[in-house]
C-alpha atoms as one frame of an Amber mdcrd trajectory, in Angstrom:
protein
  -7.412  33.155  59.556  -6.280  35.338  62.121  -4.189  38.971  61.992  -1.399
  39.824  64.059  -0.835  43.460  65.644   2.697  44.091  67.193   3.410  47.097
  69.791   5.455  47.811  73.095   8.517  47.720  71.097  10.689  50.313  71.450
  14.741  52.425  72.997  15.704  50.463  76.062  19.376  50.982  78.018  21.007
  47.544  78.627  19.767  46.063  81.346  16.151  47.355  81.171  12.995  45.619
  79.857  10.393  46.043  77.653   7.106  43.742  77.644   5.854  43.200  73.646
   2.397  42.333  73.282   0.703  40.844  70.244  -2.833  41.276  69.601  -5.120
  38.673  67.586  -8.117  39.212  65.235  -9.869  36.661  63.198  -9.989  32.956
  64.301 -10.815  31.759  67.698  -6.887  32.771  69.477  -7.106  29.969  71.730
  -6.522  27.754  68.565  -2.902  28.534  67.939   0.379  27.794  69.022   2.218
  30.896  69.106   5.446  31.818  69.005   8.257  34.802  68.748  11.251  35.289
  66.597  13.207  38.176  65.780  15.695  38.925  62.887  18.476  41.745  63.030
  20.205  43.355  60.368  21.910  40.923  57.884  21.013  37.535  60.092  18.626
  35.506  59.810  15.171  35.275  61.907  15.603  33.127  64.576  13.166  31.948
  68.192  12.319  33.058  70.480  10.601  31.755  72.851   6.926  29.996  72.216
   3.596  29.205  73.971   0.722  26.185  73.104  -2.792  26.994  73.214  -4.119
  27.157  76.907  -0.456  27.894  77.823   0.666  25.277  79.412   4.293  24.997
  78.208   6.448  27.073  76.850  10.291  27.112  75.385  12.723  29.190  74.650
  15.756  29.682  73.027  18.904  29.444  74.617  19.880  33.223  74.047  16.899
  34.614  76.199  16.637  31.878  78.461  15.875  33.459  82.410  15.548  36.575
  80.796  12.567  36.623  78.630   8.902  34.888  80.020   6.035  34.522  77.627
   2.777  34.496  78.408  -0.695  34.201  76.719  -4.151  35.897  77.447  -7.009
  33.876  75.932  -9.948  36.384  76.744  -7.859  38.827  75.390  -7.051  37.400
  72.623  -3.268  38.453  73.202   0.593  37.000  74.116   3.079  38.476  75.546
   6.723  38.598  75.462   8.420  40.112  78.920  12.133  41.098  78.289  14.542
  42.048  81.119  17.778  42.122  81.645  17.990  43.294  78.274  20.887  43.315
  76.195  22.655  44.928  72.996  22.345  41.728  71.288  18.297  41.874  71.589
  18.371  45.206  69.038  15.876  43.252  66.444  12.439  43.648  64.818  10.780
  41.248  66.648   7.710  39.046  65.549   4.959  36.863  66.261   3.410  34.484
  64.922   0.417  31.934  65.022   0.627  27.971  64.084  -2.569  26.065  63.539
  -0.828  22.920  65.104  -0.218  21.797  68.836   4.238  21.893  69.113   6.343
  24.362  69.155   8.122  25.134  66.385  11.665  26.434  66.697  11.681  27.631
  63.208   9.190  30.292  60.805   8.786  28.027  58.128   5.702  26.329  59.833
   3.819  29.225  60.847   0.763  30.359  58.880   0.723  34.058  60.415   2.616
  37.180  61.182   2.427  39.932  62.464   4.768  43.342  60.535   6.891  43.569
  64.123   8.313  45.544  66.133  11.331  47.014  66.625  13.523  46.784  69.872
  17.273  48.720  70.149  19.513  47.923  73.455  21.902  50.913  73.597  25.067
  50.091  75.842
């Protein structure tokens, strides 16, 4: 098992930046592919970005490509989401998730473990 705790959310103006962190504890962090998802009020949870176990491969949703960067530090058991050029449409609760397979899934169901989420609010 792995426990995930997100941090770094907050209120930012459009065009600003935030960096989210997701700290993992429990089983070996490098055993997990990691994903970031978000959920806005009244909407389904959607994939944002993912990164493989070694960090060698990443995948992004079209809506964030070129603005967000996912990275990980296996020595610190942490995955990050650097968010630049934020837009009001990026407002949501952001979740990190862990999956024991080698693949980056863009749907929520395959992910075995989830954090509690961190709120990101972008004002216009």
